[in-house]
Short mmCIF file of the C-alpha atoms (twelve columns), coordinates in Angstrom:
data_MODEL
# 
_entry.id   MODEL 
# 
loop_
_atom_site.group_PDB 
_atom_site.id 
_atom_site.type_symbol 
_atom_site.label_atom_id 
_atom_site.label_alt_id 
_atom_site.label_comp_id 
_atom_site.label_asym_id 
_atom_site.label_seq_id 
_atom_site.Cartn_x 
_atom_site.Cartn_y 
_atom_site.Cartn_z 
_atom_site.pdbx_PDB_model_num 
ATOM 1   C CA . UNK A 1   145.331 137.881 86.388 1 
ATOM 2   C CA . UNK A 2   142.064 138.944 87.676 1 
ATOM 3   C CA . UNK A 3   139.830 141.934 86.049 1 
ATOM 4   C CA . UNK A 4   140.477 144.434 87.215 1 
ATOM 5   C CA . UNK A 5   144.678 143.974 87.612 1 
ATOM 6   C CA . UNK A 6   143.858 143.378 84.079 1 
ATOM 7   C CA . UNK A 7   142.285 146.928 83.296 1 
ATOM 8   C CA . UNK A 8   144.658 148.420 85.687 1 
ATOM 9   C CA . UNK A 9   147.802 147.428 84.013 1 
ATOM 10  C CA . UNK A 10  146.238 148.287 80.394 1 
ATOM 11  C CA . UNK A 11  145.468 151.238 81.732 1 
ATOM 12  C CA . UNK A 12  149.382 151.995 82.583 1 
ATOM 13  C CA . UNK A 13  150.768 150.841 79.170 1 
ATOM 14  C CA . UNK A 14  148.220 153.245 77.807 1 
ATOM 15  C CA . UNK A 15  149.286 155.920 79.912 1 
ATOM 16  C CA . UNK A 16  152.947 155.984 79.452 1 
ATOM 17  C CA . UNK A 17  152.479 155.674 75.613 1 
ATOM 18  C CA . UNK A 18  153.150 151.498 74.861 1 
ATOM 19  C CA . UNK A 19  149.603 151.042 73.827 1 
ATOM 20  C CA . UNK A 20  148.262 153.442 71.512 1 
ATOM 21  C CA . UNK A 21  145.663 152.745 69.001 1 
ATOM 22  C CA . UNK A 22  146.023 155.791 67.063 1 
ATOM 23  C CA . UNK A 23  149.891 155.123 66.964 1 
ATOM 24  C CA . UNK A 24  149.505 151.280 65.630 1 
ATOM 25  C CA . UNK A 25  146.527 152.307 63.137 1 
ATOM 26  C CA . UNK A 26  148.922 155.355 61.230 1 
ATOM 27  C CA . UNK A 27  151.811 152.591 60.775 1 
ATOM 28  C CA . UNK A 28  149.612 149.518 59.914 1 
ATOM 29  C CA . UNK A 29  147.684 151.898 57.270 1 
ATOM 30  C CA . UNK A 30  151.278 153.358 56.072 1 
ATOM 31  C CA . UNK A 31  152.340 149.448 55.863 1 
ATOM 32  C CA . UNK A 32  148.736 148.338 53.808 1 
ATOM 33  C CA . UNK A 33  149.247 151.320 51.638 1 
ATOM 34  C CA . UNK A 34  153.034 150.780 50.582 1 
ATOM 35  C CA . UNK A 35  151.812 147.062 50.167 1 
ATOM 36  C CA . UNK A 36  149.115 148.056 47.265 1 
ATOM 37  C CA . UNK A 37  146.180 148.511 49.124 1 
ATOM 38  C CA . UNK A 38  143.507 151.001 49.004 1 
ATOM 39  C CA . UNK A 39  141.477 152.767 51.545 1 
ATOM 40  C CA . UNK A 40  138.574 150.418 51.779 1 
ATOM 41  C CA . UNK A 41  140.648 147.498 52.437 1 
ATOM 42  C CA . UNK A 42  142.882 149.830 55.086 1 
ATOM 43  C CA . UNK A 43  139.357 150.291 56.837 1 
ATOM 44  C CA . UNK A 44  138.867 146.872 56.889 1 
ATOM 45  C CA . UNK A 45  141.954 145.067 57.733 1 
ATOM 46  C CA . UNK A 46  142.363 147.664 60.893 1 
ATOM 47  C CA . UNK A 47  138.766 147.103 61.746 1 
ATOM 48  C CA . UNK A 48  139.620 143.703 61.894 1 
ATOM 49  C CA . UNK A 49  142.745 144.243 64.176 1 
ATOM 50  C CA . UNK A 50  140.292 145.558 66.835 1 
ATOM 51  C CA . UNK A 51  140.900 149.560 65.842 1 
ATOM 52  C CA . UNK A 52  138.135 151.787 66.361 1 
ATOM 53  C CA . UNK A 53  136.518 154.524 63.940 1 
ATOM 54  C CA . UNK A 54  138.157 157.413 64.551 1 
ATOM 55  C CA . UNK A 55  141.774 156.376 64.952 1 
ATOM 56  C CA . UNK A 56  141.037 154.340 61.420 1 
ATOM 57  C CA . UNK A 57  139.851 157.306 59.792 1 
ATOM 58  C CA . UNK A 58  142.652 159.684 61.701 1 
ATOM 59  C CA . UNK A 59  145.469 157.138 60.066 1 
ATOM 60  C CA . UNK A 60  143.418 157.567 56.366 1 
ATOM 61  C CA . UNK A 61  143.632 160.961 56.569 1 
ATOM 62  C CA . UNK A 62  147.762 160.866 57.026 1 
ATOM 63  C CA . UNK A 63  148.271 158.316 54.119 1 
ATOM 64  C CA . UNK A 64  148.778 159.853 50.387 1 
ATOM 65  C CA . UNK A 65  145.011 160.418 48.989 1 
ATOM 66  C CA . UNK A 66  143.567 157.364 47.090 1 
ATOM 67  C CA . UNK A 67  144.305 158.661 44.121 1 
ATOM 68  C CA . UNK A 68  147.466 159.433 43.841 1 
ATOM 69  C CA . UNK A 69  148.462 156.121 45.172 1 
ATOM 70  C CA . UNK A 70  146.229 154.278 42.318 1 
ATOM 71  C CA . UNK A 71  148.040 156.527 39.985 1 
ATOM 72  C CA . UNK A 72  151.350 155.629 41.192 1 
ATOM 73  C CA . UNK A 73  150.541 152.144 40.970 1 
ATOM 74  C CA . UNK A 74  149.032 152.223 37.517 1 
ATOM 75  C CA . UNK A 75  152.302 153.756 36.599 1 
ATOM 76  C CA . UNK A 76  153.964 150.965 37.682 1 
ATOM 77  C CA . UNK A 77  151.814 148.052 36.597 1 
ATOM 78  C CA . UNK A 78  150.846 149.532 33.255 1 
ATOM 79  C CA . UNK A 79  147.245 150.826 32.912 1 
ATOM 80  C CA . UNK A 80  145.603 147.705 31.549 1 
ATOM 81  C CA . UNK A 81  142.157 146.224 32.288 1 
ATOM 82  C CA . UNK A 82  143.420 143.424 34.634 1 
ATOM 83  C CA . UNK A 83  145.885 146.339 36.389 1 
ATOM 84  C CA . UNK A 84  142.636 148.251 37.080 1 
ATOM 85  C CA . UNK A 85  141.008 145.173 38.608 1 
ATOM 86  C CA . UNK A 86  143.738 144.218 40.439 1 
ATOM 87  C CA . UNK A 87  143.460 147.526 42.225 1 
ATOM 88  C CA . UNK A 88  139.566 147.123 42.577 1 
ATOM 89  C CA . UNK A 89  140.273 144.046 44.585 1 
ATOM 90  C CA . UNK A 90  143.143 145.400 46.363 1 
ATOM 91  C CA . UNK A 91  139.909 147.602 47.906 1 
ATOM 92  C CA . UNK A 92  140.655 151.238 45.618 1 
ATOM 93  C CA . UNK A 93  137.147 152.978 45.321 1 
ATOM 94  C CA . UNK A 94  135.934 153.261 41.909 1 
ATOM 95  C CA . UNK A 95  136.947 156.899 41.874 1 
ATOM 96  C CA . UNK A 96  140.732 155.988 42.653 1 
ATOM 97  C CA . UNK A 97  140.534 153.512 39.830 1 
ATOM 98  C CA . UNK A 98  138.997 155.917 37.340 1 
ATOM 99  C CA . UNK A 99  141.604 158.808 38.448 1 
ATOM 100 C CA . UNK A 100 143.993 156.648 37.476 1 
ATOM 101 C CA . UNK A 101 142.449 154.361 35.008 1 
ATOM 102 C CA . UNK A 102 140.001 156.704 33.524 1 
ATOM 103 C CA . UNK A 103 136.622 156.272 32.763 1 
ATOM 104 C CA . UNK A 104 136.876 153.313 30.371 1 
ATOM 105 C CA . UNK A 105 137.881 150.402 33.673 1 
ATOM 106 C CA . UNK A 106 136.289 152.482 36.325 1 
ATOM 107 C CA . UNK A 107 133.047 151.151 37.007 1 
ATOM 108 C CA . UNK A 108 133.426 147.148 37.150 1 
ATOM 109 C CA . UNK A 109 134.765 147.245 33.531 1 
ATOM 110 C CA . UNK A 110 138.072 145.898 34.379 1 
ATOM 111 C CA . UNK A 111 137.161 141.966 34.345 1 
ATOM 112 C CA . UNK A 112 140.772 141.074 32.455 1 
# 
């Protein structure tokens, strides 16, 4: 398939609504966050699947805040040191961790 038959037919898929960027970012972020992960990871991972800026900060903005989804998750997992790193590496800014952490593992102090 040549170039432009290429952009043409992209363009059509686009056009009646089978290729939508903003669509696939809200699910894939709605999929990372149910899986654990926070909002810096989200940005990445959909960075990574080719997704521009604004759709990846347009499918942020749907999810639950931060927050409330480290809360949830501390609820769950217990709020222990190694809890509060796990979420650090599952890519929850510090002020997600300390929201639901408090101060004492928010700032790199969860190494358990």
């Amino acid at each position: 398939m040549d170039e432009e038959a290429r952009a043409d037919a992209l363009e059509t898929l686009e056009r009646v609504g089978y290729v939508d960027d903003t669509r696939f970012a809200a699910a894939r972020a709605d999929s990372l966050a149910g899986r654990g992960f926070g909002d810096e990871a989200i940005r990445e991972l959909l960075a990574g699947d080719g997704v521009g800026p604004e759709a990846v900060e347009a499918a942020l903005a749907g999810l639950e805040s931060e927050a409330d989804r480290a809360r949830a998750l501390a609820e769950r997992l217990g709020r222990t040191p190694k809890a509060a790193a796990q979420l650090q590496r599952k890519g929850f800014g510090p002020d997600a961790v300390e929201a639901a952490f408090g101060s004492l593992f928010a700032e790199g102090d969860a190494g358990a």
